[in-house]
Amino acid sequence: MEFLPFTRPDIDDETIAAVADVLRSGWLTTGPKCRELEAALSLRAGGRPVRLANSATAALEMALRIAGIQSGDEVITTSLSWVATSNVILAVGATPVFVDIDPTTRLIDLDLVDAVVTPRTRAIVPVDLAGFPVDRDRLYELAGRHRLRVIEDAAQSQGARWRGRELGSFGDLVAFSFHPNKNMTTGEGGCLVMNSEEEAGQFEKLRLQGVTRFADGTYDCDLLGGKANLTDIAAAIGLGQLRRLDQFNERRRELARQYFVRLAGLPLELPPSDFEHGNWHMFQVLLPAKLAEQRGELIRMMRERGIALGVHYPAIHRTSLYARQMSTLPHLPHTESVAARILTLPLFPAMHDSDIERVTATLTKVLGCLLSGKFDR
Ligand SMILES: *Cc1c(COP(=O)(O)O)cnc(C)c1O
């Protein structure tokens, strides 16, 4: 039986041909394909300026710089995320302040934010875990009240909507990722949606050595930029993927519906059955507390039976870099409980309905073994 990964990109022949065209064209780095992809992304973002980078991590770090976040500033975020979310906060010299999650949505609990705002708080970085948007109405009400910049870590939520409006088409700074695991990919890559051409100009400088080019062939360098531009090779992949994003997300929704039906009887906490806002980037279940210690064993047993599961994510504040930096460990009971029990089941558009049956049947068997203590392998 074929090994089932928890995710896999789906690249069509047309996209492969478009990549070959770029390779033959003689122009491989940032060029016409990047501009075309930026324009297409901007169209989806309601005409707001969008610029590409070689990762969402780079885009998020540049977003923090554009927002003026620096040493001495505090930035509120969640600890249940990929470490990139808070690594970029450290990278600009600021301090991440972790707020606990709501255990049902697994997203930052906005009710807890007021209590951690200090005179040094400058921004909030919400994360749409599994592609479920953090409540944008409450987020921007809160940000407005405390005068915070919002840098949306929408790395996982391409094509997701908040009350009918696509993410990126409103709000402050919004970063998407095009890593191969995300709902659309460029191989590696990301982008930032911004508020003005002025911010977009800053982004262009930051992503390429702080350089501004002039018509006479000369240039100036007036700030310390990095090297984070995307290639046209990658942008050609992205154009092929963006064309199919809605189709991909629709297929993910269908597969998620099948999981709800087939997992109903199992002792697992399912995600909120929200088919209005999210893009079903991941289908994540929680093990019962009594099986938390055996999560590794469960993953191993599933792998032996040809199915990969993921852990997204170990709590950031428990990793040694963060534990070392913090004078007191933050009190995040829901984050810790969920991080210890969460599992990502396979979900990607090219999956067959029969794959869902196979995952749920195998999971039923393996859970039965673990719960009864009987191992019949
Ligand atoms: C993937 C991801 C990132 C980083 O994206 P890259 O393109 O790999 O840099 C950041 N935050 C979250 C929540 C992610 O899932």
PDB file of C-alpha atoms in Angstrom, residues 7 31 44 56 85 88 166 203 209 211 221 270 281 304 316 338 349 357-358:
ATOM      1  CA  THR A   7       0.394  16.599   3.146  1.00  0.00           C
ATOM      2  CA  GLY A  31      11.324  39.506 -12.874  1.00  0.00           C
ATOM      3  CA  ARG A  44      -7.417  38.827  -4.513  1.00  0.00           C
ATOM      4  CA  ALA A  56       6.822  33.971   5.062  1.00  0.00           C
ATOM      5  CA  THR A  85       6.017  33.313  14.437  1.00  0.00           C
ATOM      6  CA  VAL A  88      10.910  36.990  13.907  1.00  0.00           C
ATOM      7  CA  GLU A 166     -10.963  37.027   1.985  1.00  0.00           C
ATOM      8  CA  PHE A 203       9.499  46.147   1.703  1.00  0.00           C
ATOM      9  CA  GLN A 209      20.051  44.993   0.282  1.00  0.00           C
ATOM     10  CA  VAL A 211      18.999  49.436  -2.520  1.00  0.00           C
ATOM     11  CA  CYS A 221      21.833  52.079  -0.456  1.00  0.00           C
ATOM     12  CA  LEU A 270     -12.396  17.179  16.747  1.00  0.00           C
ATOM     13  CA  HIS A 281      -5.126  23.835   6.009  1.00  0.00           C
ATOM     14  CA  GLU A 304       4.250   1.323  10.485  1.00  0.00           C
ATOM     15  CA  ILE A 316       7.100  27.548  21.507  1.00  0.00           C
ATOM     16  CA  VAL A 338      -3.403  21.062  23.550  1.00  0.00           C
ATOM     17  CA  PRO A 349      -6.379  17.981  -2.214  1.00  0.00           C
ATOM     18  CA  GLU A 357     -11.469   5.585   5.109  1.00  0.00           C
ATOM     19  CA  ARG A 358      -8.003   4.084   5.445  1.00  0.00           C
TER      20      ARG A 358
END
